mmCIF file of N, CA and C in Angstrom:
data_model
loop_
_atom_site.group_PDB
_atom_site.id
_atom_site.type_symbol
_atom_site.label_atom_id
_atom_site.label_comp_id
_atom_site.label_asym_id
_atom_site.label_seq_id
_atom_site.Cartn_x
_atom_site.Cartn_y
_atom_site.Cartn_z
ATOM 1 N N MET A 1 0.847 -1.183 0.011
ATOM 2 C CA MET A 1 0.019 0.000 0.014
ATOM 3 C C MET A 1 0.849 1.174 0.014
ATOM 4 N N ALA A 2 0.482 2.282 -0.643
ATOM 5 C CA ALA A 2 1.242 3.439 -0.851
ATOM 6 C C ALA A 2 0.496 4.665 -0.221
ATOM 7 N N PHE A 3 1.164 5.599 0.240
ATOM 8 C CA PHE A 3 0.589 6.716 0.928
ATOM 9 C C PHE A 3 1.188 8.027 0.254
ATOM 10 N N THR A 4 0.354 9.029 0.066
ATOM 11 C CA THR A 4 0.689 10.277 -0.591
ATOM 12 C C THR A 4 1.943 10.973 -0.007
ATOM 13 N N GLY A 5 2.954 10.975 -0.652
ATOM 14 C CA GLY A 5 4.202 11.596 -0.176
ATOM 15 C C GLY A 5 5.009 10.839 0.751
ATOM 16 N N LYS A 6 4.616 9.646 0.967
ATOM 17 C CA LYS A 6 5.250 8.719 2.070
ATOM 18 C C LYS A 6 5.783 7.413 1.449
ATOM 19 N N GLY A 7 5.510 7.168 0.142
ATOM 20 C CA GLY A 7 6.087 5.992 -0.428
ATOM 21 C C GLY A 7 5.141 4.697 -0.150
ATOM 22 N N VAL A 8 5.797 3.568 -0.524
ATOM 23 C CA VAL A 8 5.092 2.321 -0.426
ATOM 24 C C VAL A 8 5.414 1.606 0.919
ATOM 25 N N TYR A 9 4.434 0.923 1.486
ATOM 26 C CA TYR A 9 4.588 0.127 2.690
ATOM 27 C C TYR A 9 4.182 -1.217 2.303
ATOM 28 N N SER A 10 5.177 -2.109 2.152
ATOM 29 C CA SER A 10 4.963 -3.488 1.818
ATOM 30 C C SER A 10 5.375 -4.404 2.941
ATOM 31 N N TYR A 11 4.580 -5.381 3.204
ATOM 32 C CA TYR A 11 4.939 -6.287 4.266
ATOM 33 C C TYR A 11 4.989 -7.707 3.667
ATOM 34 N N GLY A 12 6.154 -8.302 3.743
ATOM 35 C CA GLY A 12 6.402 -9.644 3.122
ATOM 36 C C GLY A 12 7.353 -9.558 1.950
ATOM 37 N N THR A 13 7.809 -8.329 1.585
ATOM 38 C CA THR A 13 8.819 -8.113 0.557
ATOM 39 C C THR A 13 10.000 -7.366 1.233
ATOM 40 N N ALA A 14 11.126 -7.377 0.495
ATOM 41 C CA ALA A 14 12.317 -6.643 1.083
ATOM 42 C C ALA A 14 12.203 -5.088 0.820
ATOM 43 N N THR A 15 11.126 -4.673 0.260
ATOM 44 C CA THR A 15 11.021 -3.159 -0.038
ATOM 45 C C THR A 15 10.957 -2.392 1.241
ATOM 46 N N PRO A 16 11.908 -1.463 1.423
ATOM 47 C CA PRO A 16 11.918 -0.611 2.609
ATOM 48 C C PRO A 16 10.652 0.265 2.706
ATOM 49 N N ARG A 17 10.210 0.491 3.983
ATOM 50 C CA ARG A 17 9.078 1.280 4.164
ATOM 51 C C ARG A 17 9.375 2.715 3.662
ATOM 52 N N GLY A 18 8.481 3.305 2.959
ATOM 53 C CA GLY A 18 8.634 4.594 2.394
ATOM 54 C C GLY A 18 9.381 4.555 1.081
ATOM 55 N N GLY A 19 9.628 3.388 0.506
ATOM 56 C CA GLY A 19 10.320 3.266 -0.764
ATOM 57 C C GLY A 19 9.544 3.711 -1.893
ATOM 58 N N SER A 20 10.234 3.792 -3.059
ATOM 59 C CA SER A 20 9.619 4.259 -4.285
ATOM 60 C C SER A 20 8.507 3.269 -4.691
ATOM 61 N N VAL A 21 7.339 3.804 -5.144
ATOM 62 C CA VAL A 21 6.256 2.950 -5.665
ATOM 63 C C VAL A 21 6.765 2.387 -6.991
ATOM 64 N N ILE A 22 7.300 3.185 -7.851
ATOM 65 C CA ILE A 22 7.819 2.677 -9.154
ATOM 66 C C ILE A 22 8.849 1.594 -8.977
ATOM 67 N N ALA A 23 9.800 1.746 -8.055
ATOM 68 C CA ALA A 23 10.835 0.682 -7.822
ATOM 69 C C ALA A 23 10.148 -0.522 -7.280
ATOM 70 N N TYR A 24 9.190 -0.470 -6.406
ATOM 71 C CA TYR A 24 8.417 -1.592 -5.848
ATOM 72 C C TYR A 24 7.723 -2.319 -6.988
ATOM 73 N N LEU A 25 7.042 -1.579 -7.864
ATOM 74 C CA LEU A 25 6.227 -2.176 -8.971
ATOM 75 C C LEU A 25 7.167 -2.900 -9.919
ATOM 76 N N THR A 26 8.290 -2.172 -10.247
ATOM 77 C CA THR A 26 9.270 -2.830 -11.175
ATOM 78 C C THR A 26 9.856 -4.119 -10.643
ATOM 79 N N GLU A 27 10.197 -4.108 -9.354
ATOM 80 C CA GLU A 27 10.631 -5.364 -8.743
ATOM 81 C C GLU A 27 9.590 -6.427 -8.808
ATOM 82 N N GLN A 28 8.405 -6.004 -8.455
ATOM 83 C CA GLN A 28 7.255 -7.114 -8.409
ATOM 84 C C GLN A 28 6.933 -7.613 -9.888
ATOM 85 N N ALA A 29 7.107 -6.749 -10.854
ATOM 86 C CA ALA A 29 6.754 -7.204 -12.231
ATOM 87 C C ALA A 29 7.618 -8.272 -12.720
ATOM 88 N N GLN A 30 8.799 -8.494 -11.990
ATOM 89 C CA GLN A 30 9.684 -9.592 -12.394
ATOM 90 C C GLN A 30 9.065 -10.945 -12.068
ATOM 91 N N ARG A 31 8.057 -10.978 -11.179
ATOM 92 C CA ARG A 31 7.477 -12.237 -10.752
ATOM 93 C C ARG A 31 5.953 -12.317 -10.867
ATOM 94 N N ARG A 32 5.311 -11.180 -11.042
ATOM 95 C CA ARG A 32 3.856 -11.274 -10.978
ATOM 96 C C ARG A 32 3.254 -9.945 -11.639
ATOM 97 N N SER A 33 1.948 -10.143 -12.000
ATOM 98 C CA SER A 33 1.271 -8.919 -12.428
ATOM 99 C C SER A 33 0.571 -8.255 -11.328
ATOM 100 N N THR A 34 0.221 -6.982 -11.396
ATOM 101 C CA THR A 34 -0.387 -6.321 -10.226
ATOM 102 C C THR A 34 -1.382 -5.341 -10.789
ATOM 103 N N ARG A 35 -2.547 -5.378 -10.038
ATOM 104 C CA ARG A 35 -3.608 -4.389 -10.301
ATOM 105 C C ARG A 35 -3.370 -3.264 -9.217
ATOM 106 N N ILE A 36 -3.535 -2.074 -9.613
ATOM 107 C CA ILE A 36 -3.290 -0.927 -8.734
ATOM 108 C C ILE A 36 -4.597 -0.151 -8.645
ATOM 109 N N TYR A 37 -5.097 -0.028 -7.347
ATOM 110 C CA TYR A 37 -6.266 0.744 -7.031
ATOM 111 C C TYR A 37 -5.958 1.912 -6.280
ATOM 112 N N THR A 38 -6.632 3.042 -6.520
ATOM 113 C CA THR A 38 -6.478 4.213 -5.701
ATOM 114 C C THR A 38 -7.766 4.380 -4.855
ATOM 115 N N ILE A 39 -7.591 4.509 -3.635
ATOM 116 C CA ILE A 39 -8.575 4.785 -2.634
ATOM 117 C C ILE A 39 -8.450 6.015 -2.061
ATOM 118 N N LYS A 40 -9.594 6.969 -2.086
ATOM 119 C CA LYS A 40 -9.517 8.218 -1.430
ATOM 120 C C LYS A 40 -9.444 8.061 -0.019
ATOM 121 N N THR A 41 -8.474 8.766 0.644
ATOM 122 C CA THR A 41 -8.273 8.846 2.113
ATOM 123 C C THR A 41 -7.904 10.263 2.398
ATOM 124 N N THR A 42 -7.994 10.515 3.709
ATOM 125 C CA THR A 42 -7.653 11.847 4.269
ATOM 126 C C THR A 42 -6.202 11.766 4.782
ATOM 127 N N PRO A 43 -5.481 12.925 4.876
ATOM 128 C CA PRO A 43 -4.187 12.934 5.467
ATOM 129 C C PRO A 43 -4.154 12.217 6.894
ATOM 130 N N GLU A 44 -5.287 12.479 7.632
ATOM 131 C CA GLU A 44 -5.341 11.893 8.967
ATOM 132 C C GLU A 44 -5.406 10.434 8.922
ATOM 133 N N GLN A 45 -6.266 9.888 7.999
ATOM 134 C CA GLN A 45 -6.370 8.395 7.835
ATOM 135 C C GLN A 45 -5.023 7.771 7.393
ATOM 136 N N GLU A 46 -4.315 8.496 6.439
ATOM 137 C CA GLU A 46 -3.036 7.906 6.040
ATOM 138 C C GLU A 46 -2.024 7.890 7.214
ATOM 139 N N LYS A 47 -2.033 8.885 7.978
ATOM 140 C CA LYS A 47 -1.122 9.052 9.162
ATOM 141 C C LYS A 47 -1.450 7.898 10.098
ATOM 142 N N ALA A 48 -2.790 7.737 10.340
ATOM 143 C CA ALA A 48 -3.134 6.618 11.240
ATOM 144 C C ALA A 48 -2.712 5.214 10.825
ATOM 145 N N MET A 49 -2.902 5.041 9.424
ATOM 146 C CA MET A 49 -2.442 3.714 8.837
ATOM 147 C C MET A 49 -0.986 3.481 8.989
ATOM 148 N N ILE A 50 -0.244 4.533 8.702
ATOM 149 C CA ILE A 50 1.254 4.459 8.837
ATOM 150 C C ILE A 50 1.623 4.107 10.254
ATOM 151 N N LYS A 51 0.995 4.816 11.168
ATOM 152 C CA LYS A 51 1.306 4.630 12.646
ATOM 153 C C LYS A 51 0.970 3.142 13.038
ATOM 154 N N TYR A 52 -0.189 2.692 12.608
ATOM 155 C CA TYR A 52 -0.663 1.332 12.883
ATOM 156 C C TYR A 52 0.369 0.284 12.339
ATOM 157 N N ILE A 53 0.776 0.484 11.134
ATOM 158 C CA ILE A 53 1.637 -0.493 10.419
ATOM 159 C C ILE A 53 3.005 -0.400 11.259
ATOM 160 N N ASP A 54 3.484 0.744 11.486
ATOM 161 C CA ASP A 54 4.822 0.814 12.287
ATOM 162 C C ASP A 54 4.725 0.162 13.647
ATOM 163 N N GLU A 55 3.529 0.274 14.299
ATOM 164 C CA GLU A 55 3.426 -0.295 15.575
ATOM 165 C C GLU A 55 3.183 -1.793 15.592
ATOM 166 N N LYS A 56 2.451 -2.277 14.657
ATOM 167 C CA LYS A 56 1.987 -3.722 14.580
ATOM 168 C C LYS A 56 2.738 -4.642 13.625
ATOM 169 N N TYR A 57 3.553 -4.138 12.785
ATOM 170 C CA TYR A 57 4.258 -4.968 11.803
ATOM 171 C C TYR A 57 5.654 -4.661 11.845
ATOM 172 N N LYS A 58 6.525 -5.628 12.301
ATOM 173 C CA LYS A 58 7.918 -5.433 12.355
ATOM 174 C C LYS A 58 8.593 -5.279 11.037
ATOM 175 N N VAL A 59 9.566 -4.334 11.038
ATOM 176 C CA VAL A 59 10.261 -3.936 9.835
ATOM 177 C C VAL A 59 10.958 -5.211 9.283
ATOM 178 N N ASP A 60 11.569 -5.959 10.223
ATOM 179 C CA ASP A 60 12.343 -7.194 9.792
ATOM 180 C C ASP A 60 11.446 -8.371 9.391
ATOM 181 N N ARG A 61 10.157 -8.197 9.531
ATOM 182 C CA ARG A 61 9.098 -9.214 9.194
ATOM 183 C C ARG A 61 9.258 -10.524 9.986
ATOM 184 N N SER A 62 9.923 -10.422 11.225
ATOM 185 C CA SER A 62 10.151 -11.575 12.079
ATOM 186 C C SER A 62 8.848 -12.124 12.627
ATOM 187 N N ASP A 63 7.773 -11.261 12.586
ATOM 188 C CA ASP A 63 6.412 -11.721 13.014
ATOM 189 C C ASP A 63 5.497 -12.207 11.921
ATOM 190 N N TYR A 64 6.147 -12.286 10.668
ATOM 191 C CA TYR A 64 5.255 -12.661 9.568
ATOM 192 C C TYR A 64 4.661 -14.083 9.740
ATOM 193 N N ASN A 65 3.479 -14.195 9.444
ATOM 194 C CA ASN A 65 2.820 -15.555 9.428
ATOM 195 C C ASN A 65 1.974 -15.567 8.160
ATOM 196 N N TYR A 66 2.159 -16.677 7.317
ATOM 197 C CA TYR A 66 1.423 -16.709 6.117
ATOM 198 C C TYR A 66 -0.127 -16.571 6.256
ATOM 199 N N PHE A 67 -0.677 -17.128 7.341
ATOM 200 C CA PHE A 67 -2.065 -17.068 7.488
ATOM 201 C C PHE A 67 -2.643 -15.987 8.352
ATOM 202 N N THR A 68 -1.931 -15.516 9.354
ATOM 203 C CA THR A 68 -2.523 -14.611 10.285
ATOM 204 C C THR A 68 -1.857 -13.243 10.416
ATOM 205 N N HIS A 69 -0.739 -13.051 9.785
ATOM 206 C CA HIS A 69 0.017 -11.782 9.989
ATOM 207 C C HIS A 69 0.810 -11.529 8.706
ATOM 208 N N ASN A 70 0.162 -11.187 7.628
ATOM 209 C CA ASN A 70 0.703 -11.118 6.316
ATOM 210 C C ASN A 70 0.473 -9.852 5.540
ATOM 211 N N CYS A 71 0.768 -9.777 4.309
ATOM 212 C CA CYS A 71 0.640 -8.522 3.540
ATOM 213 C C CYS A 71 -0.879 -8.060 3.480
ATOM 214 N N ALA A 72 -1.752 -9.067 3.367
ATOM 215 C CA ALA A 72 -3.224 -8.677 3.293
ATOM 216 C C ALA A 72 -3.727 -8.252 4.716
ATOM 217 N N THR A 73 -3.322 -8.944 5.803
ATOM 218 C CA THR A 73 -3.777 -8.524 7.086
ATOM 219 C C THR A 73 -3.294 -7.152 7.437
ATOM 220 N N MET A 74 -2.096 -6.738 6.948
ATOM 221 C CA MET A 74 -1.578 -5.446 7.150
ATOM 222 C C MET A 74 -2.496 -4.345 6.493
ATOM 223 N N VAL A 75 -2.858 -4.563 5.288
ATOM 224 C CA VAL A 75 -3.614 -3.486 4.567
ATOM 225 C C VAL A 75 -5.004 -3.492 5.193
ATOM 226 N N ILE A 76 -5.640 -4.666 5.447
ATOM 227 C CA ILE A 76 -7.048 -4.670 5.959
ATOM 228 C C ILE A 76 -7.133 -4.010 7.379
ATOM 229 N N GLU A 77 -6.236 -4.517 8.239
ATOM 230 C CA GLU A 77 -6.202 -3.977 9.606
ATOM 231 C C GLU A 77 -5.900 -2.438 9.681
ATOM 232 N N ALA A 78 -4.954 -2.034 8.846
ATOM 233 C CA ALA A 78 -4.588 -0.576 8.885
ATOM 234 C C ALA A 78 -5.700 0.232 8.402
ATOM 235 N N MET A 79 -6.485 -0.243 7.316
ATOM 236 C CA MET A 79 -7.622 0.527 6.827
ATOM 237 C C MET A 79 -8.702 0.561 7.890
ATOM 238 N N LEU A 80 -8.950 -0.602 8.599
ATOM 239 C CA LEU A 80 -9.989 -0.628 9.598
ATOM 240 C C LEU A 80 -9.634 0.251 10.744
ATOM 241 N N HIS A 81 -8.427 0.208 11.170
ATOM 242 C CA HIS A 81 -7.849 1.132 12.344
ATOM 243 C C HIS A 81 -8.098 2.570 12.008
ATOM 244 N N ALA A 82 -7.876 2.965 10.760
ATOM 245 C CA ALA A 82 -7.964 4.373 10.403
ATOM 246 C C ALA A 82 -9.421 4.823 9.968
ATOM 247 N N GLY A 83 -10.285 3.843 9.965
ATOM 248 C CA GLY A 83 -11.672 4.221 9.612
ATOM 249 C C GLY A 83 -11.895 4.291 8.123
ATOM 250 N N VAL A 84 -11.116 3.703 7.273
ATOM 251 C CA VAL A 84 -11.182 3.704 5.833
ATOM 252 C C VAL A 84 -12.074 2.590 5.318
ATOM 253 N N SER A 85 -13.206 2.971 4.747
ATOM 254 C CA SER A 85 -14.168 1.997 4.163
ATOM 255 C C SER A 85 -14.565 0.857 5.081
ATOM 256 N N VAL A 86 -14.792 1.114 6.298
ATOM 257 C CA VAL A 86 -15.072 0.093 7.331
ATOM 258 C C VAL A 86 -16.296 -0.761 6.960
ATOM 259 N N ASP A 87 -17.409 -0.142 6.483
ATOM 260 C CA ASP A 87 -18.540 -0.949 6.129
ATOM 261 C C ASP A 87 -18.308 -1.865 5.060
ATOM 262 N N SER A 88 -17.672 -1.451 3.982
ATOM 263 C CA SER A 88 -17.317 -2.258 2.873
ATOM 264 C C SER A 88 -16.446 -3.435 3.283
ATOM 265 N N ILE A 89 -15.457 -3.108 3.999
ATOM 266 C CA ILE A 89 -14.420 -4.199 4.519
ATOM 267 C C ILE A 89 -15.239 -5.183 5.334
ATOM 268 N N ASN A 90 -16.047 -4.732 6.218
ATOM 269 C CA ASN A 90 -16.725 -5.688 7.109
ATOM 270 C C ASN A 90 -17.765 -6.514 6.324
ATOM 271 N N GLU A 91 -18.433 -5.878 5.414
ATOM 272 C CA GLU A 91 -19.350 -6.671 4.546
ATOM 273 C C GLU A 91 -18.613 -7.761 3.830
ATOM 274 N N ILE A 92 -17.465 -7.470 3.148
ATOM 275 C CA ILE A 92 -16.698 -8.486 2.459
ATOM 276 C C ILE A 92 -16.191 -9.538 3.388
ATOM 277 N N LEU A 93 -15.688 -9.119 4.604
ATOM 278 C CA LEU A 93 -15.067 -10.152 5.480
ATOM 279 C C LEU A 93 -16.131 -11.061 6.108
ATOM 280 N N THR A 94 -17.365 -10.575 6.161
ATOM 281 C CA THR A 94 -18.366 -11.488 6.843
ATOM 282 C C THR A 94 -19.316 -12.084 5.761
ATOM 283 N N SER A 95 -19.017 -11.926 4.510
ATOM 284 C CA SER A 95 -19.833 -12.496 3.474
ATOM 285 C C SER A 95 -19.518 -14.081 3.340
ATOM 286 N N THR A 96 -20.312 -14.720 2.671
ATOM 287 C CA THR A 96 -20.204 -16.097 2.539
ATOM 288 C C THR A 96 -19.494 -16.498 1.175
ATOM 289 N N ASP A 97 -18.596 -15.627 0.736
ATOM 290 C CA ASP A 97 -17.980 -15.852 -0.525
ATOM 291 C C ASP A 97 -16.930 -16.947 -0.364
ATOM 292 N N PRO A 98 -16.377 -17.439 -1.497
ATOM 293 C CA PRO A 98 -15.419 -18.597 -1.452
ATOM 294 C C PRO A 98 -14.123 -18.248 -0.702
ATOM 295 N N LEU A 99 -13.893 -17.013 -0.382
ATOM 296 C CA LEU A 99 -12.665 -16.639 0.333
ATOM 297 C C LEU A 99 -12.829 -16.954 1.864
ATOM 298 N N GLY A 100 -14.046 -17.231 2.271
ATOM 299 C CA GLY A 100 -14.269 -17.521 3.697
ATOM 300 C C GLY A 100 -13.498 -18.762 4.086
ATOM 301 N N GLY A 101 -12.938 -18.784 5.265
ATOM 302 C CA GLY A 101 -12.192 -19.854 5.832
ATOM 303 C C GLY A 101 -13.049 -20.724 6.566
ATOM 304 N N ASP A 102 -12.431 -21.579 7.453
ATOM 305 C CA ASP A 102 -13.137 -22.560 8.322
ATOM 306 C C ASP A 102 -14.185 -21.757 9.187
ATOM 307 N N ASN A 103 -15.301 -22.312 9.440
ATOM 308 C CA ASN A 103 -16.309 -21.818 10.301
ATOM 309 C C ASN A 103 -16.712 -20.422 9.935
ATOM 310 N N GLY A 104 -16.713 -20.087 8.709
ATOM 311 C CA GLY A 104 -17.173 -18.812 8.174
ATOM 312 C C GLY A 104 -16.192 -17.661 8.443
ATOM 313 N N MET A 105 -15.002 -17.988 8.956
ATOM 314 C CA MET A 105 -14.021 -16.862 9.218
ATOM 315 C C MET A 105 -13.364 -16.477 7.893
ATOM 316 N N PRO A 106 -13.096 -15.191 7.672
ATOM 317 C CA PRO A 106 -12.586 -14.830 6.321
ATOM 318 C C PRO A 106 -11.089 -15.150 6.326
ATOM 319 N N MET A 107 -10.666 -15.281 5.034
ATOM 320 C CA MET A 107 -9.260 -15.409 4.780
ATOM 321 C C MET A 107 -8.730 -14.135 4.330
ATOM 322 N N TYR A 108 -7.663 -13.698 4.976
ATOM 323 C CA TYR A 108 -7.063 -12.429 4.654
ATOM 324 C C TYR A 108 -5.946 -12.738 3.617
ATOM 325 N N LEU A 109 -6.345 -12.688 2.362
ATOM 326 C CA LEU A 109 -5.590 -12.989 1.226
ATOM 327 C C LEU A 109 -5.440 -11.832 0.294
ATOM 328 N N PRO A 110 -4.463 -11.738 -0.553
ATOM 329 C CA PRO A 110 -4.332 -10.637 -1.553
ATOM 330 C C PRO A 110 -5.565 -10.518 -2.316
ATOM 331 N N ALA A 111 -6.283 -11.662 -2.602
ATOM 332 C CA ALA A 111 -7.588 -11.559 -3.345
ATOM 333 C C ALA A 111 -8.650 -10.866 -2.563
ATOM 334 N N THR A 112 -8.604 -10.999 -1.231
ATOM 335 C CA THR A 112 -9.538 -10.320 -0.349
ATOM 336 C C THR A 112 -9.271 -8.797 -0.354
ATOM 337 N N VAL A 113 -8.090 -8.420 -0.396
ATOM 338 C CA VAL A 113 -7.687 -6.970 -0.501
ATOM 339 C C VAL A 113 -8.142 -6.398 -1.836
ATOM 340 N N GLU A 114 -8.007 -7.283 -2.878
ATOM 341 C CA GLU A 114 -8.444 -6.746 -4.212
ATOM 342 C C GLU A 114 -9.928 -6.611 -4.246
ATOM 343 N N MET A 115 -10.705 -7.490 -3.641
ATOM 344 C CA MET A 115 -12.164 -7.352 -3.588
ATOM 345 C C MET A 115 -12.490 -6.055 -2.859
ATOM 346 N N ILE A 116 -11.871 -5.817 -1.697
ATOM 347 C CA ILE A 116 -12.152 -4.551 -1.012
ATOM 348 C C ILE A 116 -11.799 -3.365 -1.866
ATOM 349 N N ALA A 117 -10.621 -3.272 -2.453
ATOM 350 C CA ALA A 117 -10.144 -2.171 -3.293
ATOM 351 C C ALA A 117 -11.061 -1.943 -4.466
ATOM 352 N N SER A 118 -11.356 -2.995 -5.131
ATOM 353 C CA SER A 118 -12.293 -2.869 -6.289
ATOM 354 C C SER A 118 -13.709 -2.247 -5.939
ATOM 355 N N ARG A 119 -14.172 -2.557 -4.732
ATOM 356 C CA ARG A 119 -15.426 -2.102 -4.276
ATOM 357 C C ARG A 119 -15.312 -0.603 -3.841
ATOM 358 N N VAL A 120 -14.228 -0.163 -3.194
ATOM 359 C CA VAL A 120 -14.220 1.126 -2.568
ATOM 360 C C VAL A 120 -13.446 2.168 -3.443
ATOM 361 N N SER A 121 -12.660 1.776 -4.486
ATOM 362 C CA SER A 121 -12.010 2.672 -5.284
ATOM 363 C C SER A 121 -12.986 3.333 -6.227
ATOM 364 N N ASN A 122 -12.724 4.640 -6.485
ATOM 365 C CA ASN A 122 -13.669 5.374 -7.354
ATOM 366 C C ASN A 122 -13.021 5.583 -8.775
ATOM 367 N N THR A 123 -11.939 4.845 -9.017
ATOM 368 C CA THR A 123 -11.290 4.957 -10.289
ATOM 369 C C THR A 123 -11.088 3.518 -10.839
ATOM 370 N N SER A 124 -10.833 3.364 -12.125
ATOM 371 C CA SER A 124 -10.482 2.114 -12.679
ATOM 372 C C SER A 124 -9.142 1.716 -12.321
ATOM 373 N N PRO A 125 -8.809 0.417 -12.107
ATOM 374 C CA PRO A 125 -7.491 0.032 -11.661
ATOM 375 C C PRO A 125 -6.576 0.152 -12.837
ATOM 376 N N LEU A 126 -5.296 0.415 -12.478
ATOM 377 C CA LEU A 126 -4.170 0.356 -13.455
ATOM 378 C C LEU A 126 -3.596 -1.050 -13.378
ATOM 379 N N PHE A 127 -3.072 -1.448 -14.520
ATOM 380 C CA PHE A 127 -2.450 -2.818 -14.604
ATOM 381 C C PHE A 127 -0.959 -2.759 -14.879
ATOM 382 N N SER A 128 -0.209 -3.504 -14.070
ATOM 383 C CA SER A 128 1.256 -3.652 -14.313
ATOM 384 C C SER A 128 1.425 -5.141 -14.643
ATOM 385 N N PRO A 129 1.743 -5.516 -15.866
ATOM 386 C CA PRO A 129 1.816 -6.916 -16.299
ATOM 387 C C PRO A 129 3.137 -7.506 -15.837
ATOM 388 N N GLU A 130 3.141 -8.764 -15.583
ATOM 389 C CA GLU A 130 4.385 -9.497 -15.265
ATOM 390 C C GLU A 130 5.293 -9.257 -16.494
ATOM 391 N N ASN A 131 6.563 -8.935 -16.069
ATOM 392 C CA ASN A 131 7.637 -8.692 -17.112
ATOM 393 C C ASN A 131 7.288 -7.637 -18.118
ATOM 394 N N GLY A 132 6.369 -6.752 -17.810
ATOM 395 C CA GLY A 132 5.865 -5.694 -18.686
ATOM 396 C C GLY A 132 6.174 -4.253 -18.171
ATOM 397 N N PRO A 133 5.730 -3.334 -18.820
ATOM 398 C CA PRO A 133 5.964 -1.905 -18.435
ATOM 399 C C PRO A 133 5.127 -1.515 -17.205
ATOM 400 N N VAL A 134 5.729 -0.707 -16.316
ATOM 401 C CA VAL A 134 5.061 -0.325 -15.118
ATOM 402 C C VAL A 134 4.571 1.077 -15.290
ATOM 403 N N PRO A 135 3.213 1.335 -14.954
ATOM 404 C CA PRO A 135 2.659 2.619 -15.044
ATOM 405 C C PRO A 135 3.577 3.649 -14.301
ATOM 406 N N SER A 136 3.712 4.739 -14.811
ATOM 407 C CA SER A 136 4.673 5.713 -14.276
ATOM 408 C C SER A 136 3.935 6.925 -13.508
ATOM 409 N N ASN A 137 2.685 6.880 -13.354
ATOM 410 C CA ASN A 137 2.001 8.055 -12.758
ATOM 411 C C ASN A 137 1.740 7.879 -11.313
ATOM 412 N N PHE A 138 2.743 7.482 -10.545
ATOM 413 C CA PHE A 138 2.644 7.297 -9.140
ATOM 414 C C PHE A 138 3.539 8.214 -8.359
ATOM 415 N N THR A 139 4.091 9.281 -8.956
ATOM 416 C CA THR A 139 5.006 10.145 -8.359
ATOM 417 C C THR A 139 4.467 10.850 -7.064
ATOM 418 N N ASP A 140 3.099 10.977 -6.989
ATOM 419 C CA ASP A 140 2.391 11.643 -5.814
ATOM 420 C C ASP A 140 2.671 10.768 -4.539
ATOM 421 N N PHE A 141 2.938 9.517 -4.798
ATOM 422 C CA PHE A 141 3.109 8.688 -3.559
ATOM 423 C C PHE A 141 4.595 8.603 -3.120
ATOM 424 N N ASN A 142 5.527 9.018 -3.885
ATOM 425 C CA ASN A 142 6.994 8.907 -3.560
ATOM 426 C C ASN A 142 7.296 9.977 -2.536
ATOM 427 N N GLN A 143 8.295 9.754 -1.718
ATOM 428 C CA GLN A 143 8.757 10.764 -0.829
ATOM 429 C C GLN A 143 9.601 11.797 -1.478
#
């Protein structure tokens, strides 16, 4: 996830917090395609999300857990903590879609994050294909 003027915050990759969005997408394009959604937030919400990530997700990723503490949980929890699209997130997490885990508990997967982003973004996603060109219009997010 990237923040206006603060760079990208990725959990589960070697990308440093606050790193270049273009550098992150270029590195990721070597192994996967990426859909990029823009979600309107306030400066206060972005500050709250960054603070939450800094407090709850270790920079060295020593607390990473594939199922319970991963890139998707970071995005979803930070958004909920900051009050970003809470109703839409809760609706998706409590739905009976195939992403639900055992006993109706949601799975926090990249696909879950994409479902949330596609619902709450007010713009069409940009696409960065695997081994292809990276969209270059993300300078607003770099430090």
